[in-house]
Amino acid sequence: MLAPVRSGAATAPARGMMSDMGRPRRRVRVVVALVGAAAQLGACSPPPPDLPATIGCTYQYRPDAGASAGERSGTVEVLGTTGPATAPAVTELPDFRMEVVYVAAGPEGASVRIAVDDPAGEPLHHVLYQVDAGADLSSTSHGFTGLHYVSSGPAELQYFCVADG
């Protein structure tokens, strides 16, 4: 049991924190080191078996929403990770910057974060999908996200994401 810690010049160490020899115990440092190592190993682990290994976000970009001139389209594949420090998959377009992060198992559970900003970094559209364990992410025609439209001036970005398996 720990004793209350007092502040000021007469502060005494809490009972249980010093060894019989008067040296600090190393147990706390070892536990912190082990927790840190486990977190680093967890970031390299595959997603839990009930979640897809990857998701794919399909996008279509038009510099002028009313015309197909300059149109671009593609799919961004994002591998699920199990750590909070996950690098996003980034798609750079003339009028938009889209980031997608898929955390298959993290401190707050599984999630997909999609952020669309303008080229200056101003947020245009940010969305977070939190996925419960065992959730059905089966794909419909526009995936688990539905079809999203993001506009900036005359430009338009459409996207949707599906579970790839």
mmCIF file of C-alpha atoms in Angstrom:
data_model
loop_
_atom_site.group_PDB
_atom_site.id
_atom_site.type_symbol
_atom_site.label_atom_id
_atom_site.label_comp_id
_atom_site.label_asym_id
_atom_site.label_seq_id
_atom_site.Cartn_x
_atom_site.Cartn_y
_atom_site.Cartn_z
ATOM 1 C CA MET A 1 0.000 0.000 0.000
ATOM 2 C CA LEU A 2 1.302 3.451 -0.877
ATOM 3 C CA ALA A 3 1.374 6.287 1.625
ATOM 4 C CA PRO A 4 0.145 9.725 0.597
ATOM 5 C CA VAL A 5 2.812 11.846 -1.052
ATOM 6 C CA ARG A 6 3.453 15.234 0.553
ATOM 7 C CA SER A 7 4.774 18.277 -1.248
ATOM 8 C CA GLY A 8 7.377 20.736 -0.033
ATOM 9 C CA ALA A 9 10.890 20.421 1.338
ATOM 10 C CA ALA A 10 9.904 17.684 3.758
ATOM 11 C CA THR A 11 8.612 15.441 1.003
ATOM 12 C CA ALA A 12 9.293 11.815 1.791
ATOM 13 C CA PRO A 13 9.103 9.028 -0.754
ATOM 14 C CA ALA A 14 5.936 6.990 -0.650
ATOM 15 C CA ARG A 15 6.216 3.667 1.141
ATOM 16 C CA GLY A 16 6.830 0.775 -1.214
ATOM 17 C CA MET A 17 8.812 2.855 -3.698
ATOM 18 C CA MET A 18 12.240 2.372 -2.089
ATOM 19 C CA SER A 19 14.079 -0.892 -1.675
ATOM 20 C CA ASP A 20 15.588 -2.028 1.612
ATOM 21 C CA MET A 21 18.927 -0.549 0.488
ATOM 22 C CA GLY A 22 17.435 2.929 -0.054
ATOM 23 C CA ARG A 23 17.645 2.702 -3.865
ATOM 24 C CA PRO A 24 14.589 3.232 -6.099
ATOM 25 C CA ARG A 25 12.975 0.075 -7.381
ATOM 26 C CA ARG A 26 13.383 -0.588 -11.078
ATOM 27 C CA ARG A 27 10.097 -2.420 -11.471
ATOM 28 C CA VAL A 28 8.249 0.655 -12.793
ATOM 29 C CA ARG A 29 10.875 1.319 -15.472
ATOM 30 C CA VAL A 30 10.823 -2.311 -16.607
ATOM 31 C CA VAL A 31 7.020 -2.334 -16.846
ATOM 32 C CA VAL A 32 7.036 0.924 -18.843
ATOM 33 C CA ALA A 33 9.687 -0.500 -21.190
ATOM 34 C CA LEU A 34 7.694 -3.711 -21.702
ATOM 35 C CA VAL A 35 4.470 -1.807 -22.401
ATOM 36 C CA GLY A 36 6.294 0.382 -24.940
ATOM 37 C CA ALA A 37 7.802 -2.657 -26.664
ATOM 38 C CA ALA A 38 4.411 -4.380 -26.809
ATOM 39 C CA ALA A 39 2.853 -1.278 -28.377
ATOM 40 C CA GLN A 40 5.567 -1.189 -31.046
ATOM 41 C CA LEU A 41 5.070 -4.873 -31.831
ATOM 42 C CA GLY A 42 1.305 -4.362 -32.004
ATOM 43 C CA ALA A 43 1.742 -1.727 -34.715
ATOM 44 C CA CYS A 44 3.218 -4.432 -36.965
ATOM 45 C CA SER A 45 0.537 -7.043 -36.343
ATOM 46 C CA PRO A 46 -2.045 -8.011 -38.961
ATOM 47 C CA PRO A 47 -5.675 -6.961 -38.425
ATOM 48 C CA PRO A 48 -7.890 -9.149 -36.239
ATOM 49 C CA PRO A 49 -9.352 -12.077 -38.217
ATOM 50 C CA ASP A 50 -12.914 -10.681 -38.293
ATOM 51 C CA LEU A 51 -11.840 -7.462 -40.087
ATOM 52 C CA PRO A 52 -10.614 -7.070 -43.678
ATOM 53 C CA ALA A 53 -6.861 -6.883 -44.245
ATOM 54 C CA THR A 54 -7.272 -3.896 -46.578
ATOM 55 C CA ILE A 55 -9.826 -1.376 -47.697
ATOM 56 C CA GLY A 56 -10.003 0.302 -51.074
ATOM 57 C CA CYS A 57 -11.215 3.860 -51.619
ATOM 58 C CA THR A 58 -12.253 4.653 -55.189
ATOM 59 C CA TYR A 59 -12.285 8.302 -56.222
ATOM 60 C CA GLN A 60 -13.236 10.391 -59.234
ATOM 61 C CA TYR A 61 -11.980 13.967 -59.593
ATOM 62 C CA ARG A 62 -13.228 16.652 -61.963
ATOM 63 C CA PRO A 63 -11.684 20.145 -62.102
ATOM 64 C CA ASP A 64 -15.123 21.346 -63.225
ATOM 65 C CA ALA A 65 -17.992 19.318 -61.777
ATOM 66 C CA GLY A 66 -20.130 19.934 -64.847
ATOM 67 C CA ALA A 67 -17.604 18.648 -67.408
ATOM 68 C CA SER A 68 -15.497 15.541 -67.886
ATOM 69 C CA ALA A 69 -12.424 17.408 -69.231
ATOM 70 C CA GLY A 70 -9.421 16.757 -66.969
ATOM 71 C CA GLU A 71 -11.220 13.984 -65.112
ATOM 72 C CA ARG A 72 -9.094 11.581 -63.048
ATOM 73 C CA SER A 73 -10.061 8.443 -61.205
ATOM 74 C CA GLY A 74 -8.331 5.736 -59.220
ATOM 75 C CA THR A 75 -8.377 3.501 -56.178
ATOM 76 C CA VAL A 76 -6.305 3.867 -53.032
ATOM 77 C CA GLU A 77 -5.561 0.556 -51.258
ATOM 78 C CA VAL A 78 -5.012 0.925 -47.514
ATOM 79 C CA LEU A 79 -3.540 -1.854 -45.368
ATOM 80 C CA GLY A 80 -5.045 -2.221 -41.899
ATOM 81 C CA THR A 81 -2.631 -1.624 -39.036
ATOM 82 C CA THR A 82 -2.871 -2.064 -35.299
ATOM 83 C CA GLY A 83 -1.365 1.077 -33.863
ATOM 84 C CA PRO A 84 -2.249 4.686 -33.217
ATOM 85 C CA ALA A 85 0.714 6.084 -35.186
ATOM 86 C CA THR A 86 -0.374 5.044 -38.654
ATOM 87 C CA ALA A 87 0.796 6.844 -41.782
ATOM 88 C CA PRO A 88 -2.067 7.781 -44.109
ATOM 89 C CA ALA A 89 -2.414 6.748 -47.741
ATOM 90 C CA VAL A 90 -2.335 10.099 -49.545
ATOM 91 C CA THR A 91 -3.782 11.049 -52.930
ATOM 92 C CA GLU A 92 -2.731 14.463 -54.276
ATOM 93 C CA LEU A 93 -4.998 16.091 -56.851
ATOM 94 C CA PRO A 94 -4.899 19.667 -58.201
ATOM 95 C CA ASP A 95 -7.772 20.865 -55.973
ATOM 96 C CA PHE A 96 -7.809 18.236 -53.217
ATOM 97 C CA ARG A 97 -5.588 16.221 -50.907
ATOM 98 C CA MET A 98 -7.217 13.007 -49.645
ATOM 99 C CA GLU A 99 -5.805 10.999 -46.719
ATOM 100 C CA VAL A 100 -7.113 7.584 -45.693
ATOM 101 C CA VAL A 101 -6.072 5.760 -42.510
ATOM 102 C CA TYR A 102 -7.306 2.273 -41.575
ATOM 103 C CA VAL A 103 -6.554 1.216 -38.005
ATOM 104 C CA ALA A 104 -7.797 -2.367 -37.663
ATOM 105 C CA ALA A 105 -7.062 -2.543 -33.931
ATOM 106 C CA GLY A 106 -6.100 0.467 -31.873
ATOM 107 C CA PRO A 107 -6.666 1.905 -28.401
ATOM 108 C CA GLU A 108 -10.171 3.034 -29.398
ATOM 109 C CA GLY A 109 -10.974 0.016 -31.579
ATOM 110 C CA ALA A 110 -11.021 -0.283 -35.351
ATOM 111 C CA SER A 111 -11.574 2.817 -37.467
ATOM 112 C CA VAL A 112 -11.288 4.316 -40.925
ATOM 113 C CA ARG A 113 -10.473 8.031 -41.097
ATOM 114 C CA ILE A 114 -10.858 9.971 -44.332
ATOM 115 C CA ALA A 115 -9.746 13.587 -44.603
ATOM 116 C CA VAL A 116 -10.102 15.770 -47.686
ATOM 117 C CA ASP A 117 -8.365 19.152 -47.584
ATOM 118 C CA ASP A 118 -7.732 21.853 -50.137
ATOM 119 C CA PRO A 119 -4.142 22.281 -51.424
ATOM 120 C CA ALA A 120 -3.424 24.855 -48.680
ATOM 121 C CA GLY A 121 -4.361 22.291 -46.011
ATOM 122 C CA GLU A 122 -7.748 23.761 -45.088
ATOM 123 C CA PRO A 123 -10.201 21.001 -44.110
ATOM 124 C CA LEU A 124 -13.062 20.451 -46.539
ATOM 125 C CA HIS A 125 -14.412 17.082 -45.389
ATOM 126 C CA HIS A 126 -13.327 14.829 -42.520
ATOM 127 C CA VAL A 127 -15.116 11.653 -41.490
ATOM 128 C CA LEU A 128 -14.392 8.835 -39.039
ATOM 129 C CA TYR A 129 -15.974 5.390 -39.251
ATOM 130 C CA GLN A 130 -15.637 3.394 -36.026
ATOM 131 C CA VAL A 131 -15.993 -0.329 -36.607
ATOM 132 C CA ASP A 132 -17.270 -2.636 -33.886
ATOM 133 C CA ALA A 133 -15.640 -6.062 -33.561
ATOM 134 C CA GLY A 134 -17.450 -8.523 -35.800
ATOM 135 C CA ALA A 135 -19.125 -5.741 -37.805
ATOM 136 C CA ASP A 136 -20.247 -6.585 -41.311
ATOM 137 C CA LEU A 137 -18.270 -4.432 -43.747
ATOM 138 C CA SER A 138 -19.649 -6.235 -46.763
ATOM 139 C CA SER A 139 -19.556 -4.091 -49.825
ATOM 140 C CA THR A 140 -22.616 -2.672 -51.496
ATOM 141 C CA SER A 141 -22.352 -0.711 -54.731
ATOM 142 C CA HIS A 142 -20.850 2.233 -52.826
ATOM 143 C CA GLY A 143 -19.111 0.359 -50.026
ATOM 144 C CA PHE A 144 -19.485 0.836 -46.310
ATOM 145 C CA THR A 145 -19.012 4.620 -46.569
ATOM 146 C CA GLY A 146 -21.637 5.382 -49.187
ATOM 147 C CA LEU A 147 -20.850 7.818 -51.989
ATOM 148 C CA HIS A 148 -19.440 11.163 -50.834
ATOM 149 C CA TYR A 149 -19.203 14.394 -52.817
ATOM 150 C CA VAL A 150 -16.692 17.089 -51.833
ATOM 151 C CA SER A 151 -16.599 20.451 -53.634
ATOM 152 C CA SER A 152 -14.049 23.238 -53.738
ATOM 153 C CA GLY A 153 -14.910 26.050 -56.136
ATOM 154 C CA PRO A 154 -15.905 24.433 -59.432
ATOM 155 C CA ALA A 155 -13.924 21.233 -58.663
ATOM 156 C CA GLU A 156 -15.544 18.074 -57.330
ATOM 157 C CA LEU A 157 -14.227 14.895 -55.722
ATOM 158 C CA GLN A 158 -16.401 11.793 -55.367
ATOM 159 C CA TYR A 159 -15.278 8.805 -53.307
ATOM 160 C CA PHE A 160 -16.438 5.639 -51.582
ATOM 161 C CA CYS A 161 -14.580 2.900 -49.694
ATOM 162 C CA VAL A 162 -15.084 -0.875 -49.677
ATOM 163 C CA ALA A 163 -13.704 -3.721 -47.580
ATOM 164 C CA ASP A 164 -11.255 -5.674 -49.733
ATOM 165 C CA GLY A 165 -10.924 -8.745 -47.579
#
